[in-house]
Amino acid sequence: MSATLHRLDARHGRAPSLDPMVQLVAGDMNMVNAAILDRMQSQIPLIPELAGHLIAGGGKRMRPMLTLASARLLGYTGNRHYRLAAAVEFIHTATLLHDDVVDGSDLRRGKRTANLIWGNPASVLVGDFLFSRSFELMVEDGSLKVLKILSNASAVIAEGEVNQLTAARRVETSEERYLDIIGAKTAALFAAACRIAAVVAERPEAEEAALDAYGRNLGIAFQLVDDAIDYVSDAGTMGKDAGDDFREGKATLPVILAYARGGPEERVFWKAAMEGHRASDDDFAHAVGLIRSTRAIDDTLARARHYAQRAIDALGGFAAGQAKEAMIEAVEFAVARAY
Amino acid sequence: MSATLHRLDARHGRAPSLDPMVQLVAGDMNMVNAAILDRMQSQIPLIPELAGHLIAGGGKRMRPMLTLASARLLGYTGNRHYRLAAAVEFIHTATLLHDDVVDGSDLRRGKRTANLIWGNPASVLVGDFLFSRSFELMVEDGSLKVLKILSNASAVIAEGEVNQLTAARRVETSEERYLDIIGAKTAALFAAACRIAAVVAERPEAEEAALDAYGRNLGIAFQLVDDAIDYVSDAGTMGKDAGDDFREGKATLPVILAYARGGPEERVFWKAAMEGHRASDDDFAHAVGLIRSTRAIDDTLARARHYAQRAIDALGGFAAGQAKEAMIEAVEFAVARAY
């Protein structure tokens, strides 16, 4: 075990990038993509049509990539992880389909959402199909341990989504509750995606736990940065519209901090905004100004760096090498996106 | 093995009833209900609140009852089936929550639907939670065979729901396609609920298959009768409004037969009705008249009796006794409801 200390300010003489991880697993990802394409088929044409729209829609395949990179880190040479990485992506895709119905979204990754094109009923039902199919893939693999990890992650995700729904439009949401929500709706699947690699590679519990911690902290950092980007106006290139969270009344950390740090007048504004009464472009510009003046973005990103550093340190016990470097740089990339 | 031939016209000197099956499993059902109540809990209060509305809402618990009765038939004396019957009910409840969103329903079992009270987003997400929880229950049981049966049934149900969605408002739907749809959306879970009892009782494949056939044929008969009841005007006591399917443009077998047997003028009416242009009470009365004059209800029920007889005959290899009698009478009850 190597004890090299990696810190977030360590740089490569270039901007941190996801490319090393993408390249690390490129060959493996072809196997995963083949499994995804194969298993989203159905005699009912609407299913592959709708699922394919989202699955082929330019996502980063972040979660299956984490399974593949973790397997590389452990020197796993089998092929069970291809099918399981596909199962992870199906869970994620099902969640996205249902999320877009819940949020009434019309754009994802810069494309029209499935619910906009095919309607909410089709998105709900195809999500259910993909979710069932993910369990079929896990059952084919046959590991009860993997099934336990991913069925638990699925329940936690759904719980987190309901928690988020009941927090919607409530500006008094606490930072603790917000962290609970993103820990459940985002970080749980990141953690599970990494952990299952240690299960198929039959590694000791400590390595399972280390990969779980890597994925979980990366997931939290990732979501914090996503939520910060929503208040950074030149974010058009991220495939997400700046101001979406603001207009949907999502009490993300930038809002929670700006509200907590604001004076009475500002709190009145935030409350009205979260309740949907301040949704114009001018209102959004005013919100961005308040978030800047209270340093809410800076501190959201500082929180993100905290979790990113924990993600990197969770890998401390693993030997240095190409996989570990790529996994560290992926964390650096996750937090560097917003600068 | 007993070879007693049970026929549908065999009677008990009274109307066939579900009561013998209810009484047969009453003690076991208390254990299942305890598992259901225990496992629908969550730190997020909306989850048990919404799930409890439907779960406590007066359903017959038909599917877990089938698991329990099948286990009785096999003389199973363990306790694994309690948790699995709860998992089956969770899958069913999740499906109902999503169905009501898909159909935009406002009444189920004579009560306001969850989507009407808490909104579509909450119904979608709590459905996802119950679905995940059902897999957690199965994983705790630990049988990969049970997991395979129920994950496959879940995927088939979702496929059937999408199939039904794409057939919606299309009067030219064929009887074959209609049977595919109800075989998937209803009968697959009936079949799985019965089959898993043979798995936990460690019985030979032939008995698994026999119970699967019993459940599948009962499920088809059950759905055919449900679809007939929608065109029987005094059906108010069933907790389902007569005319719901008609107004939603569902091409169920009564409509398929009436359309196929109708003249040009009648076909114009049915096409317009399925497309939503003939939704008044007068239109529904006219539809009921056409269905009577074409004997579409009689023949839908004749089809139901065919599957009911197959369900009963599937039990032929099992020894006579209280469980078998109750399971046969449940089938007779299923088809007698509409007389």
XYZ file of C-alpha atoms in Angstrom:
678
model
C 0.000 0.000 0.000
C 1.286 3.386 -1.004
C 1.055 6.289 1.377
C 1.516 9.071 -1.158
C -0.492 12.064 -0.049
C -2.570 13.608 -2.789
C -3.844 17.081 -2.253
C -6.335 19.012 -4.283
C -3.884 21.792 -5.083
C -1.502 19.313 -6.688
C -1.736 20.079 -10.411
C -0.677 18.549 -13.662
C 0.445 21.739 -15.387
C -2.988 21.760 -17.090
C -6.629 21.987 -16.079
C -7.826 18.799 -14.381
C -9.787 16.622 -16.765
C -12.015 13.587 -16.868
C -10.120 12.371 -19.947
C -7.613 10.109 -18.128
C -10.526 8.184 -16.574
C -12.426 8.074 -19.866
C -9.325 6.696 -21.603
C -8.562 4.268 -18.774
C -11.896 2.530 -19.201
C -12.598 3.164 -22.888
C -12.292 -0.494 -23.881
C -14.309 -1.689 -20.893
C -16.966 0.932 -21.589
C -17.560 -0.585 -25.025
C -18.533 -3.802 -23.255
C -20.838 -1.883 -20.905
C -22.433 0.014 -23.789
C -23.054 -3.264 -25.597
C -24.767 -4.636 -22.465
C -26.841 -1.458 -22.124
C -27.968 -1.560 -25.747
C -28.717 -5.268 -25.554
C -30.740 -5.070 -22.351
C -32.808 -1.994 -23.109
C -34.428 -3.879 -25.991
C -38.044 -4.954 -25.805
C -40.792 -6.145 -28.102
C -42.554 -2.894 -27.257
C -40.835 -0.394 -29.594
C -41.504 2.641 -27.389
C -39.203 1.227 -24.692
C -35.877 1.231 -26.601
C -36.965 4.395 -28.431
C -37.537 6.389 -25.246
C -34.724 4.804 -23.223
C -32.320 5.263 -26.142
C -33.092 8.971 -26.338
C -31.720 9.468 -22.845
C -29.068 6.742 -22.856
C -27.602 7.896 -26.176
C -28.096 11.508 -25.163
C -24.543 12.474 -24.370
C -24.315 11.688 -20.668
C -20.856 11.162 -19.227
C -21.726 7.647 -17.995
C -20.088 8.800 -14.766
C -21.475 6.001 -12.569
C -20.578 2.969 -14.718
C -17.228 4.652 -15.373
C -16.633 4.668 -11.604
C -17.384 0.933 -11.414
C -14.939 0.271 -14.233
C -12.205 2.544 -12.860
C -12.557 1.023 -9.377
C -12.237 -2.464 -10.869
C -9.067 -1.312 -12.663
C -7.708 0.113 -9.427
C -8.132 -3.336 -7.859
C -6.568 -5.151 -10.815
C -9.797 -7.082 -11.434
C -9.520 -9.137 -14.613
C -12.972 -10.772 -14.826
C -16.009 -9.569 -16.740
C -18.815 -9.459 -14.159
C -18.468 -5.703 -13.770
C -19.668 -4.982 -17.324
C -23.165 -6.223 -16.616
C -23.239 -4.603 -13.190
C -22.061 -1.253 -14.553
C -24.948 -1.468 -17.034
C -27.318 -2.163 -14.124
C -25.989 0.944 -12.338
C -26.570 3.064 -15.448
C -30.129 1.682 -15.762
C -30.891 2.679 -12.162
C -29.520 6.144 -12.908
C -31.481 6.451 -16.163
C -34.708 5.356 -14.465
C -34.091 8.006 -11.813
C -33.509 10.713 -14.433
C -36.714 9.793 -16.281
C -38.732 10.024 -13.075
C -36.893 13.200 -11.954
C -37.820 14.997 -15.144
C -41.474 14.039 -14.596
C -41.315 15.196 -10.972
C -39.635 18.501 -11.887
C -41.636 19.014 -15.085
C -38.306 19.585 -16.846
C -38.164 20.212 -20.567
C -34.403 20.185 -21.117
C -31.684 17.747 -20.032
C -28.117 17.806 -21.322
C -29.264 20.436 -23.802
C -31.860 18.115 -25.387
C -35.640 17.978 -25.027
C -36.599 15.631 -22.192
C -38.363 12.308 -22.760
C -41.421 13.484 -20.834
C -41.717 16.475 -23.171
C -41.504 14.276 -26.281
C -43.412 11.149 -25.187
C -45.352 12.420 -22.175
C -45.175 11.761 -18.446
C -46.935 8.345 -18.521
C -44.377 6.868 -20.922
C -41.466 8.287 -18.902
C -42.836 6.838 -15.656
C -43.397 3.383 -17.148
C -40.152 3.127 -19.120
C -38.340 4.223 -15.940
C -40.041 1.338 -14.128
C -38.987 -1.018 -16.890
C -35.321 0.051 -16.714
C -35.375 -0.233 -12.953
C -36.742 -3.805 -13.178
C -34.245 -4.624 -15.887
C -31.389 -3.427 -13.667
C -32.449 -5.965 -11.049
C -32.638 -8.687 -13.661
C -29.023 -7.896 -14.607
C -27.951 -8.095 -10.966
C -29.799 -11.377 -10.459
C -28.017 -12.808 -13.520
C -24.726 -11.846 -11.916
C -25.885 -13.763 -8.865
C -24.157 -11.915 -6.004
C -26.516 -11.317 -3.085
C -23.989 -8.851 -1.726
C -24.159 -6.739 -4.882
C -27.958 -7.023 -4.860
C -28.028 -5.821 -1.284
C -25.786 -2.837 -2.020
C -27.747 -1.714 -5.064
C -31.264 -2.399 -3.733
C -30.349 -0.412 -0.636
C -28.913 2.415 -2.768
C -32.137 2.449 -4.806
C -34.307 2.765 -1.709
C -32.056 5.497 -0.337
C -32.232 7.402 -3.649
C -36.040 7.251 -3.645
C -36.126 8.362 -0.019
C -33.800 11.264 -0.868
C -36.021 12.288 -3.767
C -39.091 12.337 -1.520
C -37.100 14.291 1.075
C -36.155 16.802 -1.626
C -39.772 17.030 -2.757
C -41.008 17.853 0.736
C -38.198 20.439 1.112
C -39.152 22.069 -2.199
C -39.827 25.804 -2.091
C -38.849 25.937 1.607
C -36.065 28.447 2.028
C -35.593 27.482 5.691
C -34.170 24.097 4.667
C -31.047 23.557 6.797
C -27.606 22.791 5.436
C -27.797 19.465 7.320
C -31.003 18.487 5.567
C -29.604 19.583 2.209
C -26.560 17.363 2.784
C -28.874 14.475 3.695
C -30.757 14.993 0.443
C -27.738 15.102 -1.859
C -26.094 12.294 0.100
C -29.128 10.165 -0.746
C -30.156 11.271 -4.210
C -26.661 11.590 -5.717
C -23.899 10.219 -3.501
C -25.523 6.859 -2.638
C -25.310 5.593 -6.215
C -21.760 6.955 -6.694
C -20.772 5.050 -3.533
C -22.517 1.841 -4.590
C -21.033 2.015 -8.104
C -17.529 2.056 -6.625
C -18.191 -0.441 -3.827
C -19.524 -3.217 -6.073
C -16.175 -3.305 -7.907
C -14.543 -4.421 -4.633
C -17.255 -7.074 -4.198
C -16.739 -8.644 -7.626
C -12.955 -8.442 -7.137
C -13.439 -10.225 -3.792
C -11.432 -7.679 -1.820
C -11.538 -7.208 1.938
C -14.237 -5.140 3.617
C -11.801 -2.269 4.266
C -11.252 -1.796 0.525
C -15.018 -1.966 -0.099
C -15.470 0.739 2.521
C -12.644 2.855 1.060
C -14.172 2.763 -2.415
C -17.599 3.508 -0.944
C -16.126 6.568 0.787
C -14.388 7.673 -2.424
C -17.647 7.458 -4.388
C -19.791 9.007 -1.681
C -17.547 12.032 -1.128
C -17.042 12.498 -4.855
C -20.827 12.381 -5.297
C -21.406 15.055 -2.680
C -18.674 17.281 -4.145
C -20.088 16.719 -7.621
C -23.606 17.732 -6.584
C -22.415 20.773 -4.596
C -20.568 22.029 -7.670
C -23.610 21.315 -9.870
C -25.726 23.357 -7.509
C -23.168 26.190 -7.553
C -23.021 26.158 -11.375
C -26.736 26.928 -11.471
C -25.851 30.419 -10.186
C -22.912 30.970 -12.535
C -24.256 32.708 -15.581
C -21.919 31.357 -18.293
C -22.835 27.758 -17.516
C -24.576 27.232 -20.877
C -21.849 24.862 -21.971
C -22.657 22.417 -19.141
C -25.966 21.425 -20.805
C -27.836 22.811 -17.843
C -29.524 26.194 -17.897
C -28.337 28.657 -15.267
C -31.270 29.541 -13.039
C -33.164 26.236 -13.359
C -32.867 25.454 -9.645
C -33.755 29.074 -8.793
C -36.920 29.008 -10.882
C -37.909 25.579 -9.509
C -37.519 26.856 -5.944
C -34.814 24.350 -4.986
C -33.196 25.316 -1.697
C -29.649 24.331 -2.670
C -26.625 25.285 -0.591
C -25.918 28.606 -2.379
C -29.457 29.732 -1.470
C -29.286 28.314 2.050
C -26.059 30.234 2.724
C -27.224 33.473 1.069
C -30.464 33.330 3.063
C -28.708 32.595 6.364
C -26.235 35.427 5.783
C -28.730 37.935 4.385
C -30.499 40.802 6.129
C -34.293 40.942 6.633
C -34.946 42.453 3.187
C -32.856 39.805 1.463
C -34.629 37.061 3.364
C -37.967 38.374 2.165
C -36.639 38.204 -1.388
C -35.334 34.626 -1.023
C -38.533 33.414 0.572
C -40.633 34.894 -2.226
C -38.231 33.551 -4.840
C -38.267 29.988 -3.495
C -42.067 30.132 -3.384
C -42.107 31.013 -7.068
C -42.979 34.712 -6.906
C -39.610 36.032 -8.190
C -38.865 34.037 -11.304
C -37.994 36.706 -13.893
C -34.549 37.175 -15.440
C -34.126 40.334 -13.367
C -34.974 38.400 -10.213
C -32.398 35.783 -11.131
C -29.788 38.478 -11.756
C -30.608 39.938 -8.344
C -30.261 36.452 -6.778
C -26.845 35.975 -8.401
C -25.789 39.357 -6.983
C -26.897 38.381 -3.464
C -25.131 35.047 -3.729
C -21.928 36.823 -4.771
C -22.119 39.469 -2.069
C -22.626 36.841 0.641
C -19.799 34.692 -0.797
C -22.298 31.832 -0.976
C -20.788 30.387 -4.164
C -17.247 30.566 -2.832
C -18.252 28.757 0.311
C -20.378 26.184 -1.517
C -17.250 25.417 -3.521
C -15.152 25.356 -0.340
C -17.551 22.728 1.022
C -17.169 20.823 -2.248
C -13.380 20.912 -1.930
C -13.694 19.490 1.589
C -15.565 16.427 0.299
C -13.286 16.199 -2.735
C -10.256 16.044 -0.468
C -11.931 13.310 1.572
C -12.630 11.374 -1.636
C -8.971 11.590 -2.609
C -7.782 10.607 0.849
C -10.094 7.583 0.835
C -7.879 6.206 -1.936
C -4.764 6.561 0.248
C -4.473 2.846 0.903
C -4.399 1.828 -2.760
C -1.176 1.459 -4.718
C -0.161 4.302 -7.025
C -0.762 3.780 -10.713
C -2.688 4.902 -13.744
C -6.117 4.007 -12.293
C -5.507 5.844 -9.028
C -4.197 8.918 -10.857
C -7.261 8.960 -13.097
C -9.626 8.594 -10.133
C -7.912 11.456 -8.306
C -7.991 13.695 -11.356
C -11.712 12.927 -11.782
C -12.276 14.408 -8.330
C -10.162 17.458 -9.183
C -12.163 17.841 -12.381
C -15.446 17.617 -10.482
C -14.582 20.635 -8.355
C -12.665 22.554 -11.042
C -15.701 22.714 -13.366
C -17.069 25.823 -11.691
C -13.948 28.011 -11.769
C -51.787 -36.950 -5.828
C -55.521 -36.645 -6.142
C -57.140 -36.726 -9.560
C -60.490 -35.262 -8.549
C -61.829 -33.225 -11.415
C -63.078 -29.822 -10.376
C -65.322 -28.053 -12.790
C -66.535 -24.493 -12.680
C -70.171 -25.498 -12.571
C -69.549 -27.474 -9.397
C -71.227 -25.381 -6.708
C -71.407 -25.307 -2.927
C -75.090 -24.641 -2.558
C -74.198 -20.933 -2.175
C -72.519 -18.194 -4.189
C -68.768 -18.776 -4.549
C -66.800 -16.612 -2.144
C -63.286 -15.462 -1.375
C -63.993 -16.037 2.333
C -62.584 -19.572 2.586
C -59.239 -18.311 1.257
C -59.339 -15.238 3.511
C -60.010 -17.479 6.535
C -57.427 -20.043 5.468
C -54.627 -17.464 5.602
C -55.972 -15.033 8.223
C -53.286 -15.846 10.804
C -50.511 -15.769 8.204
C -51.828 -12.499 6.817
C -51.323 -10.850 10.207
C -47.624 -11.654 9.859
C -47.569 -10.229 6.335
C -49.378 -7.083 7.432
C -46.852 -6.616 10.227
C -44.012 -6.915 7.695
C -45.743 -4.460 5.367
C -46.265 -1.896 8.119
C -42.725 -2.334 9.389
C -41.071 -1.998 5.999
C -43.042 0.935 4.635
C -41.602 3.101 7.438
C -39.091 5.820 6.661
C -37.589 8.881 8.307
C -39.367 10.877 5.603
C -42.942 11.123 6.972
C -44.578 11.519 3.553
C -43.544 7.964 2.617
C -45.540 5.979 5.235
C -48.322 8.561 5.026
C -48.822 8.171 1.284
C -48.062 4.435 1.134
C -50.344 3.807 4.091
C -53.261 5.547 2.375
C -53.208 2.949 -0.375
C -52.024 -0.047 1.654
C -54.634 0.490 4.375
C -57.181 1.421 1.741
C -59.264 -1.718 1.706
C -57.576 -3.752 -1.016
C -58.172 -7.495 -0.952
C -54.429 -8.262 -0.649
C -55.136 -10.779 -3.396
C -51.502 -11.329 -4.395
C -49.956 -11.941 -0.955
C -53.005 -14.073 -0.159
C -52.130 -16.250 -3.156
C -48.569 -16.701 -1.865
C -49.895 -17.705 1.548
C -52.579 -20.050 0.183
C -50.078 -21.704 -2.168
C -47.698 -22.244 0.750
C -50.569 -23.841 2.693
C -51.394 -26.056 -0.261
C -47.804 -27.326 -0.150
C -47.803 -27.812 3.613
C -44.979 -25.295 4.029
C -44.300 -24.656 7.721
C -41.502 -22.058 7.589
C -41.808 -18.272 7.760
C -39.939 -17.015 4.696
C -43.164 -16.488 2.774
C -44.343 -13.675 5.069
C -41.588 -11.333 3.996
C -41.896 -12.384 0.361
C -45.665 -11.887 0.350
C -44.995 -8.370 1.676
C -42.523 -7.837 -1.181
C -45.192 -8.932 -3.680
C -47.689 -6.480 -2.179
C -45.094 -3.668 -2.377
C -44.530 -4.363 -6.069
C -48.297 -4.279 -6.584
C -48.713 -1.064 -4.568
C -45.891 0.639 -6.480
C -47.608 -0.364 -9.725
C -50.967 1.031 -8.549
C -49.372 4.353 -7.543
C -47.745 4.691 -10.955
C -50.889 3.475 -12.767
C -52.993 6.172 -11.177
C -50.466 8.791 -12.309
C -50.428 7.337 -15.823
C -54.232 7.204 -16.050
C -54.792 10.476 -14.183
C -57.229 8.577 -11.953
C -58.942 10.290 -9.063
C -60.690 7.307 -7.452
C -59.440 3.846 -6.473
C -61.401 1.391 -4.315
C -63.901 4.199 -3.749
C -61.282 6.504 -2.167
C -59.458 9.514 -3.541
C -56.194 8.449 -5.173
C -52.788 9.334 -3.717
C -51.913 11.390 -6.796
C -55.029 13.487 -6.258
C -54.179 14.110 -2.584
C -50.368 14.420 -2.665
C -49.728 15.062 -6.361
C -48.107 13.070 -9.154
C -44.477 13.702 -8.090
C -45.012 12.188 -4.634
C -46.850 9.184 -6.108
C -44.059 8.519 -8.601
C -41.319 8.741 -5.962
C -43.075 6.787 -3.204
C -43.817 4.109 -5.821
C -40.100 3.983 -6.569
C -39.358 3.677 -2.867
C -41.787 0.754 -2.390
C -40.380 -0.939 -5.445
C -36.825 -0.635 -4.072
C -38.008 -1.780 -0.668
C -39.570 -4.887 -2.210
C -36.167 -5.822 -3.611
C -34.548 -5.232 -0.234
C -37.043 -7.674 1.290
C -36.232 -10.270 -1.353
C -32.489 -9.798 -0.869
C -32.957 -10.325 2.881
C -34.692 -13.610 2.082
C -31.646 -14.505 0.031
C -33.084 -16.757 -2.677
C -31.711 -15.885 -6.107
C -34.468 -17.996 -7.607
C -37.165 -15.875 -5.946
C -35.298 -12.719 -6.975
C -35.214 -13.945 -10.562
C -38.931 -14.733 -10.606
C -39.975 -11.396 -9.131
C -37.498 -9.176 -11.003
C -38.644 -10.813 -14.225
C -42.298 -10.329 -13.275
C -41.583 -6.654 -12.542
C -39.984 -6.101 -15.935
C -42.870 -7.907 -17.647
C -45.419 -5.773 -15.769
C -43.670 -2.557 -16.836
C -43.483 -3.811 -20.423
C -47.205 -4.646 -20.304
C -48.008 -1.185 -18.995
C -46.065 0.459 -21.831
C -47.788 -1.885 -24.296
C -51.150 -0.820 -22.868
C -50.150 2.829 -23.093
C -49.276 2.547 -26.773
C -52.564 0.684 -27.406
C -54.544 3.406 -25.627
C -57.412 4.934 -27.599
C -56.812 2.500 -30.480
C -60.014 0.620 -31.151
C -58.266 -1.679 -33.663
C -56.296 -3.351 -30.839
C -56.530 -7.103 -31.462
C -57.746 -9.652 -28.931
C -54.271 -11.214 -29.082
C -52.598 -7.953 -28.124
C -55.154 -7.366 -25.376
C -54.372 -10.805 -23.950
C -50.649 -10.023 -24.124
C -51.277 -6.820 -22.180
C -53.343 -8.344 -19.370
C -51.064 -11.375 -19.268
C -48.210 -8.974 -18.510
C -49.766 -6.245 -16.404
C -51.971 -8.479 -14.230
C -51.298 -12.186 -14.638
C -47.501 -12.085 -14.369
C -47.582 -11.014 -10.711
C -50.397 -13.461 -9.849
C -48.247 -16.229 -11.360
C -45.085 -15.113 -9.559
C -46.926 -14.752 -6.228
C -47.994 -18.416 -6.425
C -44.747 -19.765 -7.874
C -42.492 -18.361 -5.143
C -44.393 -20.423 -2.549
C -43.147 -23.577 -4.303
C -39.609 -22.162 -4.297
C -39.522 -21.499 -0.550
C -41.167 -24.894 0.076
C -38.416 -26.456 -2.080
C -40.854 -28.374 -4.259
C -40.061 -29.828 -7.689
C -40.172 -27.722 -10.829
C -43.451 -29.336 -11.929
C -45.228 -27.995 -8.839
C -43.681 -24.562 -9.363
C -45.001 -24.616 -12.913
C -48.445 -25.817 -11.802
C -48.773 -22.972 -9.295
C -47.498 -20.508 -11.890
C -50.211 -21.725 -14.283
C -52.863 -21.484 -11.562
C -51.898 -17.874 -10.794
C -51.482 -16.840 -14.415
C -54.843 -18.204 -15.563
C -56.585 -16.833 -12.484
C -55.010 -13.435 -13.189
C -56.249 -13.405 -16.780
C -59.758 -14.490 -15.708
C -59.735 -11.883 -12.953
C -58.784 -9.063 -15.351
C -61.272 -10.158 -18.028
C -64.074 -10.033 -15.452
C -62.837 -6.637 -14.197
C -62.950 -5.348 -17.748
C -66.479 -6.746 -18.207
C -67.668 -5.173 -14.941
C -66.776 -1.760 -16.324
C -69.736 -2.151 -18.724
C -72.184 -3.482 -16.116
C -74.061 -0.491 -14.783
C -74.720 -1.632 -11.188
C -71.045 -2.150 -10.492
C -70.847 0.696 -7.974
C -70.293 -1.726 -5.124
C -67.011 -2.947 -6.631
C -65.271 0.325 -5.779
C -64.758 0.972 -9.449
C -66.935 3.324 -11.430
C -68.730 1.774 -14.385
C -67.560 3.510 -17.534
C -64.041 4.389 -16.348
C -62.367 2.272 -19.018
C -64.807 3.614 -21.617
C -64.038 7.229 -20.789
C -60.289 6.553 -20.679
C -60.459 4.969 -24.133
C -59.167 1.568 -23.021
C -59.702 -1.012 -25.738
C -60.639 -3.876 -23.423
C -62.118 -7.139 -24.707
C -65.791 -6.060 -24.471
C -64.971 -3.152 -26.804
C -62.761 -5.241 -29.073
C -65.568 -7.784 -29.539
C -68.322 -5.184 -29.956
C -66.215 -3.336 -32.522
C -65.327 -6.496 -34.451
C -68.967 -7.604 -34.520
C -70.459 -4.181 -35.213
C -71.628 -2.703 -38.509
C -69.993 0.346 -40.153
C -72.055 2.830 -38.125
C -71.208 1.126 -34.837
C -67.532 1.063 -35.710
C -67.604 4.806 -36.310
C -69.101 5.210 -32.832
C -66.506 2.983 -31.142
C -63.611 4.672 -32.889
C -64.856 8.114 -31.832
C -65.519 6.863 -28.295
C -62.063 5.346 -27.854
C -60.543 8.589 -29.151
C -62.406 10.482 -26.447
C -65.126 12.156 -28.531
C -68.075 10.212 -27.039
C -67.653 10.441 -23.282
C -71.102 11.539 -22.047
C -73.413 9.401 -19.919
C -75.658 8.962 -22.965
C -72.683 7.785 -24.984
C -71.808 5.276 -22.270
C -75.421 4.027 -22.190
C -75.267 3.608 -25.965
C -71.979 1.702 -25.602
C -73.521 -0.625 -23.005
C -76.405 -1.258 -25.395
C -74.050 -2.135 -28.265
C -72.034 -4.412 -26.014
C -75.222 -6.227 -24.979
C -76.586 -6.556 -28.506
C -73.280 -8.024 -29.751
C -73.091 -10.372 -26.741
C -69.645 -8.913 -26.025
C -70.025 -9.187 -22.240
C -71.286 -12.769 -22.393
C -68.370 -13.762 -24.533
C -65.820 -11.837 -22.450
C -67.102 -13.824 -19.476
C -66.982 -17.050 -21.509
C -63.318 -16.305 -22.197
C -62.832 -15.661 -18.463
C -64.416 -19.039 -17.632
C -62.006 -20.706 -20.045
C -58.991 -19.345 -18.142
C -60.684 -20.009 -14.805
C -61.147 -23.655 -15.738
C -57.481 -23.852 -16.728
C -56.512 -22.335 -13.348
C -58.555 -24.979 -11.539
C -57.181 -27.805 -13.659
C -53.633 -26.624 -12.978
C -54.231 -27.664 -9.351
C -55.201 -31.205 -10.431
C -51.976 -32.751 -9.215
C -52.247 -31.439 -5.654
C -53.918 -33.410 -2.871
C -57.447 -32.470 -1.888
C -57.877 -30.444 1.256
C -58.913 -27.139 2.715
C -56.249 -25.106 0.873
C -57.097 -26.599 -2.498
C -60.830 -26.082 -1.958
C -60.229 -22.453 -1.019
C -58.010 -21.864 -4.059
C -60.628 -23.389 -6.366
C -63.423 -21.346 -4.839
C -61.306 -18.170 -5.244
C -61.301 -18.857 -8.979
C -65.041 -19.467 -9.007
C -65.490 -16.226 -7.083
C -63.333 -14.325 -9.566
C -65.640 -15.232 -12.453
C -68.896 -15.139 -10.478
C -68.442 -11.474 -9.528
C -70.025 -10.214 -12.718
C -73.240 -12.256 -12.676
